[in-house]
Each structure stands twice: as structure tokens, then as C-alpha cells.
PDB file of C-alpha atoms in Angstrom:
ATOM      1  CA  UNK A   1      18.234   1.253 -14.929  1.00 40.00           C
ATOM      2  CA  UNK A   2      14.551   2.244 -14.316  1.00 42.00           C
ATOM      3  CA  UNK A   3      13.618   5.850 -13.817  1.00 39.00           C
ATOM      4  CA  UNK A   4      13.742   6.907 -10.181  1.00 40.00           C
ATOM      5  CA  UNK A   5      10.167   7.295  -8.941  1.00 40.00           C
ATOM      6  CA  UNK A   6      11.400   9.205  -5.918  1.00 42.00           C
ATOM      7  CA  UNK A   7      14.081  11.810  -5.741  1.00 42.00           C
ATOM      8  CA  UNK A   8      14.991  14.140  -2.908  1.00 44.00           C
ATOM      9  CA  UNK A   9      17.715  16.717  -2.382  1.00 44.00           C
ATOM     10  CA  UNK A  10      18.882  18.639   0.630  1.00 45.00           C
ATOM     11  CA  UNK A  11      18.927  17.496   4.223  1.00 44.00           C
ATOM     12  CA  UNK A  12      16.748  14.706   5.586  1.00 45.00           C
ATOM     13  CA  UNK A  13      14.537  15.454   8.570  1.00 41.00           C
ATOM     14  CA  UNK A  14      16.482  15.543  11.809  1.00 39.00           C
ATOM     15  CA  UNK A  15      15.801  13.259  14.739  1.00 36.00           C
ATOM     16  CA  UNK A  16      16.273   9.581  15.489  1.00 34.00           C
ATOM     17  CA  UNK A  17      15.446   7.086  12.779  1.00 34.00           C
ATOM     18  CA  UNK A  18      16.324   3.486  12.180  1.00 37.00           C
ATOM     19  CA  UNK A  19      16.196   1.057   9.350  1.00 40.00           C
ATOM     20  CA  UNK A  20      13.381  -1.466   9.529  1.00 41.00           C
ATOM     21  CA  UNK A  21      14.707  -4.983  10.009  1.00 37.00           C
ATOM     22  CA  UNK A  22      15.200  -6.938   6.814  1.00 33.00           C
ATOM     23  CA  UNK A  23      12.335  -9.207   6.069  1.00 35.00           C
ATOM     24  CA  UNK A  24       9.941  -6.920   7.881  1.00 38.00           C
ATOM     25  CA  UNK A  25       6.986  -5.298   6.164  1.00 39.00           C
ATOM     26  CA  UNK A  26       9.303  -3.736   3.618  1.00 42.00           C
ATOM     27  CA  UNK A  27      11.509  -5.604   1.159  1.00 56.00           C
ATOM     28  CA  UNK A  28      15.269  -5.991   1.574  1.00 87.00           C
ATOM     29  CA  UNK A  29      17.139  -2.750   1.097  1.00 90.00           C
ATOM     30  CA  UNK A  30      20.230  -2.318  -1.051  1.00 91.00           C
ATOM     31  CA  UNK A  31      22.140   0.932  -0.842  1.00 93.00           C
ATOM     32  CA  UNK A  32      24.235   1.883  -3.855  1.00 92.00           C
ATOM     33  CA  UNK A  33      26.786   4.684  -3.530  1.00 92.00           C
ATOM     34  CA  UNK A  34      27.774   6.754  -6.531  1.00 89.00           C
ATOM     35  CA  UNK A  35      30.689   9.190  -6.932  1.00 88.00           C
ATOM     36  CA  UNK A  36      28.707  10.908  -9.673  1.00 87.00           C
ATOM     37  CA  UNK A  37      25.915  11.866  -7.289  1.00 85.00           C
ATOM     38  CA  UNK A  38      26.660  15.001  -5.349  1.00 81.00           C
ATOM     39  CA  UNK A  39      23.399  15.788  -3.541  1.00 83.00           C
ATOM     40  CA  UNK A  40      20.403  13.798  -4.716  1.00 88.00           C
ATOM     41  CA  UNK A  41      19.044  10.629  -3.171  1.00 90.00           C
ATOM     42  CA  UNK A  42      16.618   8.387  -5.030  1.00 89.00           C
ATOM     43  CA  UNK A  43      14.891   5.044  -4.530  1.00 89.00           C
ATOM     44  CA  UNK A  44      12.948   2.473  -6.519  1.00 86.00           C
ATOM     45  CA  UNK A  45      11.662  -1.081  -6.204  1.00 80.00           C
ATOM     46  CA  UNK A  46      13.457  -3.882  -8.041  1.00 77.00           C
ATOM     47  CA  UNK A  47      11.621  -7.171  -7.565  1.00 68.00           C
ATOM     48  CA  UNK A  48      11.519  -7.897  -3.846  1.00 69.00           C
ATOM     49  CA  UNK A  49      14.255  -5.361  -3.062  1.00 82.00           C
ATOM     50  CA  UNK A  50      14.341  -1.605  -2.571  1.00 88.00           C
ATOM     51  CA  UNK A  51      17.307   0.143  -4.195  1.00 90.00           C
ATOM     52  CA  UNK A  52      18.416   3.441  -2.609  1.00 92.00           C
ATOM     53  CA  UNK A  53      20.967   5.524  -4.566  1.00 92.00           C
ATOM     54  CA  UNK A  54      23.058   7.938  -2.510  1.00 92.00           C
ATOM     55  CA  UNK A  55      26.200  10.081  -2.935  1.00 92.00           C
ATOM     56  CA  UNK A  56      29.451   8.185  -2.177  1.00 91.00           C
ATOM     57  CA  UNK A  57      30.597  10.830   0.336  1.00 90.00           C
ATOM     58  CA  UNK A  58      27.553  10.373   2.610  1.00 90.00           C
ATOM     59  CA  UNK A  59      28.239   9.231   6.195  1.00 91.00           C
ATOM     60  CA  UNK A  60      26.683   6.025   7.605  1.00 91.00           C
ATOM     61  CA  UNK A  61      24.386   8.069   9.870  1.00 91.00           C
ATOM     62  CA  UNK A  62      23.172  10.157   6.893  1.00 91.00           C
ATOM     63  CA  UNK A  63      22.712   6.969   4.856  1.00 91.00           C
ATOM     64  CA  UNK A  64      20.564   5.435   7.576  1.00 91.00           C
ATOM     65  CA  UNK A  65      18.412   8.581   7.869  1.00 90.00           C
ATOM     66  CA  UNK A  66      17.961   8.846   4.101  1.00 91.00           C
ATOM     67  CA  UNK A  67      17.061   5.173   3.698  1.00 91.00           C
ATOM     68  CA  UNK A  68      14.274   5.598   6.258  1.00 89.00           C
ATOM     69  CA  UNK A  69      13.042   8.776   4.561  1.00 89.00           C
ATOM     70  CA  UNK A  70      12.995   7.146   1.103  1.00 88.00           C
ATOM     71  CA  UNK A  71      11.291   3.966   2.370  1.00 86.00           C
ATOM     72  CA  UNK A  72       8.549   6.107   3.881  1.00 83.00           C
ATOM     73  CA  UNK A  73       8.167   8.078   0.648  1.00 84.00           C
ATOM     74  CA  UNK A  74       7.928   4.913  -1.448  1.00 81.00           C
ATOM     75  CA  UNK A  75       5.418   3.420   0.985  1.00 76.00           C
ATOM     76  CA  UNK A  76       3.257   6.555   0.903  1.00 72.00           C
ATOM     77  CA  UNK A  77       3.403   6.621  -2.877  1.00 72.00           C
ATOM     78  CA  UNK A  78       2.416   2.951  -3.111  1.00 67.00           C
ATOM     79  CA  UNK A  79      -0.433   3.224  -0.654  1.00 60.00           C
ATOM     80  CA  UNK A  80      -1.938   6.030  -2.754  1.00 58.00           C
ATOM     81  CA  UNK A  81      -2.671   3.430  -5.374  1.00 59.00           C
ATOM     82  CA  UNK A  82      -6.074   2.410  -4.181  1.00 62.00           C
ATOM     83  CA  UNK A  83      -6.194  -1.169  -2.949  1.00 71.00           C
ATOM     84  CA  UNK A  84      -9.445  -2.896  -3.713  1.00 77.00           C
ATOM     85  CA  UNK A  85     -11.072  -5.388  -1.325  1.00 78.00           C
ATOM     86  CA  UNK A  86      -9.461  -8.320  -3.169  1.00 83.00           C
ATOM     87  CA  UNK A  87      -5.966  -6.831  -2.747  1.00 86.00           C
ATOM     88  CA  UNK A  88      -6.727  -6.032   0.870  1.00 89.00           C
ATOM     89  CA  UNK A  89      -7.719  -9.657   1.496  1.00 91.00           C
ATOM     90  CA  UNK A  90      -4.557 -10.845  -0.220  1.00 92.00           C
ATOM     91  CA  UNK A  91      -2.464  -8.502   1.896  1.00 91.00           C
ATOM     92  CA  UNK A  92      -4.160  -9.707   5.096  1.00 94.00           C
ATOM     93  CA  UNK A  93      -3.408 -13.321   4.179  1.00 94.00           C
ATOM     94  CA  UNK A  94       0.240 -12.477   3.464  1.00 93.00           C
ATOM     95  CA  UNK A  95       0.599 -10.611   6.782  1.00 95.00           C
ATOM     96  CA  UNK A  96      -1.024 -13.472   8.684  1.00 95.00           C
ATOM     97  CA  UNK A  97       1.411 -15.898   7.092  1.00 95.00           C
ATOM     98  CA  UNK A  98       4.417 -13.647   7.817  1.00 94.00           C
ATOM     99  CA  UNK A  99       3.622 -12.696  11.426  1.00 94.00           C
ATOM    100  CA  UNK A 100       1.066 -15.231  12.761  1.00 95.00           C
ATOM    101  CA  UNK A 101       2.139 -18.415  10.948  1.00 94.00           C
ATOM    102  CA  UNK A 102      -1.071 -18.220   8.913  1.00 94.00           C
ATOM    103  CA  UNK A 103      -3.269 -18.860  11.983  1.00 95.00           C
ATOM    104  CA  UNK A 104      -5.444 -15.759  11.493  1.00 94.00           C
ATOM    105  CA  UNK A 105      -7.751 -16.552   8.569  1.00 93.00           C
ATOM    106  CA  UNK A 106     -10.286 -13.867   7.799  1.00 94.00           C
ATOM    107  CA  UNK A 107     -13.432 -14.826   5.853  1.00 93.00           C
ATOM    108  CA  UNK A 108     -13.625 -11.312   4.445  1.00 93.00           C
ATOM    109  CA  UNK A 109     -11.588  -8.098   4.470  1.00 94.00           C
ATOM    110  CA  UNK A 110     -13.017  -4.885   3.033  1.00 92.00           C
ATOM    111  CA  UNK A 111     -12.975  -1.115   3.098  1.00 91.00           C
ATOM    112  CA  UNK A 112     -15.961   0.649   4.725  1.00 91.00           C
ATOM    113  CA  UNK A 113     -17.008   4.281   4.817  1.00 89.00           C
ATOM    114  CA  UNK A 114     -19.061   4.173   8.052  1.00 89.00           C
ATOM    115  CA  UNK A 115     -16.130   3.983  10.516  1.00 84.00           C
ATOM    116  CA  UNK A 116     -15.223   7.510  11.506  1.00 82.00           C
ATOM    117  CA  UNK A 117     -14.187   6.904  15.118  1.00 86.00           C
ATOM    118  CA  UNK A 118     -11.988   3.853  14.619  1.00 89.00           C
ATOM    119  CA  UNK A 119      -9.474   2.651  12.052  1.00 94.00           C
ATOM    120  CA  UNK A 120     -10.663  -0.921  11.780  1.00 94.00           C
ATOM    121  CA  UNK A 121     -13.000  -3.484  13.291  1.00 94.00           C
ATOM    122  CA  UNK A 122     -13.234  -7.230  13.476  1.00 93.00           C
ATOM    123  CA  UNK A 123     -16.081  -9.684  14.140  1.00 93.00           C
ATOM    124  CA  UNK A 124     -14.274 -12.882  15.190  1.00 92.00           C
ATOM    125  CA  UNK A 125     -17.431 -15.039  15.040  1.00 90.00           C
ATOM    126  CA  UNK A 126     -17.845 -14.186  11.357  1.00 93.00           C
ATOM    127  CA  UNK A 127     -14.148 -13.802  10.593  1.00 92.00           C
ATOM    128  CA  UNK A 128     -14.812 -10.421   9.032  1.00 94.00           C
ATOM    129  CA  UNK A 129     -12.424  -7.458   9.066  1.00 96.00           C
ATOM    130  CA  UNK A 130     -13.366  -3.927   8.037  1.00 95.00           C
ATOM    131  CA  UNK A 131     -10.946  -1.034   7.544  1.00 94.00           C
ATOM    132  CA  UNK A 132     -11.921   2.608   7.540  1.00 92.00           C
ATOM    133  CA  UNK A 133     -11.633   4.332   4.160  1.00 88.00           C
ATOM    134  CA  UNK A 134      -9.707   7.100   6.041  1.00 88.00           C
ATOM    135  CA  UNK A 135      -6.635   4.805   5.954  1.00 90.00           C
ATOM    136  CA  UNK A 136      -6.479   5.009   2.180  1.00 85.00           C
ATOM    137  CA  UNK A 137      -3.485   7.081   1.185  1.00 78.00           C
ATOM    138  CA  UNK A 138      -1.680   6.542   4.471  1.00 84.00           C
ATOM    139  CA  UNK A 139       1.760   4.852   4.448  1.00 84.00           C
ATOM    140  CA  UNK A 140       1.777   1.127   3.722  1.00 85.00           C
ATOM    141  CA  UNK A 141       3.213   0.233   7.175  1.00 89.00           C
ATOM    142  CA  UNK A 142       0.262   1.989   8.854  1.00 92.00           C
ATOM    143  CA  UNK A 143      -2.343   0.079   6.823  1.00 92.00           C
ATOM    144  CA  UNK A 144      -0.393  -3.136   7.561  1.00 93.00           C
ATOM    145  CA  UNK A 145      -0.421  -2.381  11.292  1.00 95.00           C
ATOM    146  CA  UNK A 146      -4.213  -1.861  11.318  1.00 96.00           C
ATOM    147  CA  UNK A 147      -4.676  -5.075   9.305  1.00 96.00           C
ATOM    148  CA  UNK A 148      -2.445  -6.966  11.760  1.00 96.00           C
ATOM    149  CA  UNK A 149      -4.305  -5.466  14.711  1.00 96.00           C
ATOM    150  CA  UNK A 150      -7.602  -6.787  13.361  1.00 96.00           C
ATOM    151  CA  UNK A 151      -6.044 -10.131  12.364  1.00 96.00           C
ATOM    152  CA  UNK A 152      -4.773 -10.510  15.930  1.00 96.00           C
ATOM    153  CA  UNK A 153      -8.371 -10.132  17.114  1.00 95.00           C
ATOM    154  CA  UNK A 154      -9.256 -13.294  15.195  1.00 95.00           C
ATOM    155  CA  UNK A 155      -6.815 -15.064  17.553  1.00 95.00           C
ATOM    156  CA  UNK A 156      -7.281 -13.062  20.756  1.00 94.00           C
ATOM    157  CA  UNK A 157     -10.552 -11.128  21.175  1.00 87.00           C
ATOM    158  CA  UNK A 158      -9.528  -8.492  23.779  1.00 89.00           C
ATOM    159  CA  UNK A 159      -6.561  -6.161  24.229  1.00 91.00           C
ATOM    160  CA  UNK A 160      -4.800  -8.097  26.988  1.00 93.00           C
ATOM    161  CA  UNK A 161      -1.083  -9.052  27.200  1.00 94.00           C
ATOM    162  CA  UNK A 162      -1.478 -11.977  24.769  1.00 94.00           C
ATOM    163  CA  UNK A 163      -2.944  -9.660  22.128  1.00 94.00           C
ATOM    164  CA  UNK A 164      -0.065  -7.130  22.386  1.00 93.00           C
ATOM    165  CA  UNK A 165       2.469  -9.957  22.429  1.00 94.00           C
ATOM    166  CA  UNK A 166       1.170 -11.010  19.012  1.00 93.00           C
ATOM    167  CA  UNK A 167       1.578  -7.464  17.643  1.00 92.00           C
ATOM    168  CA  UNK A 168       5.130  -7.271  19.028  1.00 92.00           C
ATOM    169  CA  UNK A 169       6.124  -9.470  16.077  1.00 92.00           C
ATOM    170  CA  UNK A 170       5.496  -6.516  13.740  1.00 93.00           C
ATOM    171  CA  UNK A 171       8.561  -4.230  13.970  1.00 92.00           C
ATOM    172  CA  UNK A 172       6.720  -1.033  13.034  1.00 91.00           C
ATOM    173  CA  UNK A 173       3.880  -1.296  15.601  1.00 92.00           C
ATOM    174  CA  UNK A 174       5.019   1.664  17.726  1.00 92.00           C
ATOM    175  CA  UNK A 175       5.768   3.818  14.691  1.00 91.00           C
ATOM    176  CA  UNK A 176       2.362   3.081  13.119  1.00 92.00           C
ATOM    177  CA  UNK A 177       0.544   3.773  16.397  1.00 92.00           C
ATOM    178  CA  UNK A 178       2.439   7.061  16.705  1.00 92.00           C
ATOM    179  CA  UNK A 179       1.432   8.015  13.166  1.00 90.00           C
ATOM    180  CA  UNK A 180      -2.264   7.293  13.852  1.00 92.00           C
ATOM    181  CA  UNK A 181      -2.130   9.153  17.156  1.00 91.00           C
ATOM    182  CA  UNK A 182      -0.662  12.138  15.274  1.00 89.00           C
ATOM    183  CA  UNK A 183      -3.502  12.060  12.722  1.00 86.00           C
ATOM    184  CA  UNK A 184      -6.079  12.025  15.534  1.00 87.00           C
ATOM    185  CA  UNK A 185      -4.314  14.865  17.361  1.00 86.00           C
ATOM    186  CA  UNK A 186      -4.117  16.956  14.172  1.00 81.00           C
ATOM    187  CA  UNK A 187      -7.885  16.481  13.599  1.00 77.00           C
ATOM    188  CA  UNK A 188      -8.531  17.936  17.057  1.00 79.00           C
ATOM    189  CA  UNK A 189      -6.486  21.078  16.486  1.00 71.00           C
ATOM    190  CA  UNK A 190      -8.521  24.227  15.994  1.00 71.00           C
ATOM    191  CA  UNK A 191      -8.609  25.332  12.373  1.00 56.00           C
ATOM    192  CA  UNK A 192      -7.423  28.915  12.000  1.00 53.00           C
ATOM    193  CA  UNK A 193      -9.440  31.145   9.707  1.00 54.00           C
ATOM    194  CA  UNK A 194      -7.732  31.766   6.392  1.00 48.00           C
ATOM    195  CA  UNK A 195      -5.919  35.105   6.064  1.00 47.00           C
ATOM    196  CA  UNK A 196      -7.321  37.654   3.650  1.00 48.00           C
ATOM    197  CA  UNK A 197      -6.569  36.893   0.067  1.00 45.00           C
ATOM    198  CA  UNK A 198      -6.191  33.115   0.604  1.00 42.00           C
TER     199      UNK A 198
END
């Protein structure tokens, strides 16, 4: 069995959480219960599946919360590996295939450092998509949402009902938008001066 790249102990964050649908942006999830585990939860990728190891005594509600927590941790860890422009293009093509039947075909997809007020942009006439470097290091599902948002603009230029209907196919749209709104809100918070000695 491979070493667990992620391990957590204690209680998962409280609040509602749900498993992403199978076949969504994440791979299929397999939960394995172990009587030998008393407190720790761990997860790793195995081919196209995510394996989550939990204690046998854990309730179904706890299992569901922990699976969501571990999927997010794995996604954050994976997105920290810097994707180059070639990988970004590959990812965009895969997402277009999965959610838009391959109809959105970008001519180029790349990271840029001159977008500080938006997460991504698209020029439909050229078929070019640009993502802000500020997305690097954010969870995978957030980067995927921004890519899908820009891919959708290759099919529908504005933000009308047809555009949002396309994005409804991605099950983590609301969660990703909430994440990005949180980042923007945090940037607007006043920064307190450091206490003495810090």
C-alpha cells in the first residue's frame, strides 16, 4: 500500500458538506474502513480512484464529512504542483470534453500575471483563454471552475441564462464561486498591525 500523502486526526470541520457526485471533477471515491484505525483518516490516489481510509467505528455522517475534507486536501496539494501552460491546455480540453461534449475548443490557454482584478479572461474571436497567476495554489476544483467559465464563453459570449445553464453541468460551481468570493472578501479586510515581538 502506498504511503498516505494526507493524514488528519481529530474532528473534521463542522457544517454541511456533501460528497461530489461520482464522475465529477474528482475521481471515483472508495472508502475503506479499518478496525485497526482508531482516530486517523488518510487519503491517496490510486489510478483514477481516490482511496479514503477511516476508522471502522465512524458513522456515515462522519464518513461523508471526512471524505469531503480529504478530497479538498488532496486537491489543494495537487494544485500546488505548478501546472504549465501545456498542462493547462490539456486540462481545458479534458473539461470541455467532460462537460461541453468537446464543443469549446480553445486555440490557446495560458497563465498571465497582468490580471489582478479578474480570475480569467477569454477572447472568443481568437479562441484564447488566460488565467490569472493568483489561481495557482488554489484547490483543483476552483481552477477547473474558472477554466470552465472561460470555456463557456467560447460558446456563449455574455453572462445570460444560456451561459449559466452551461456551467450548471459542473457540480462544484457554487462551491468554487463561494471560495473565490471568500478570497476577494479576505483581501478587502483591513490588515491589523502586528503585535510587539511578532
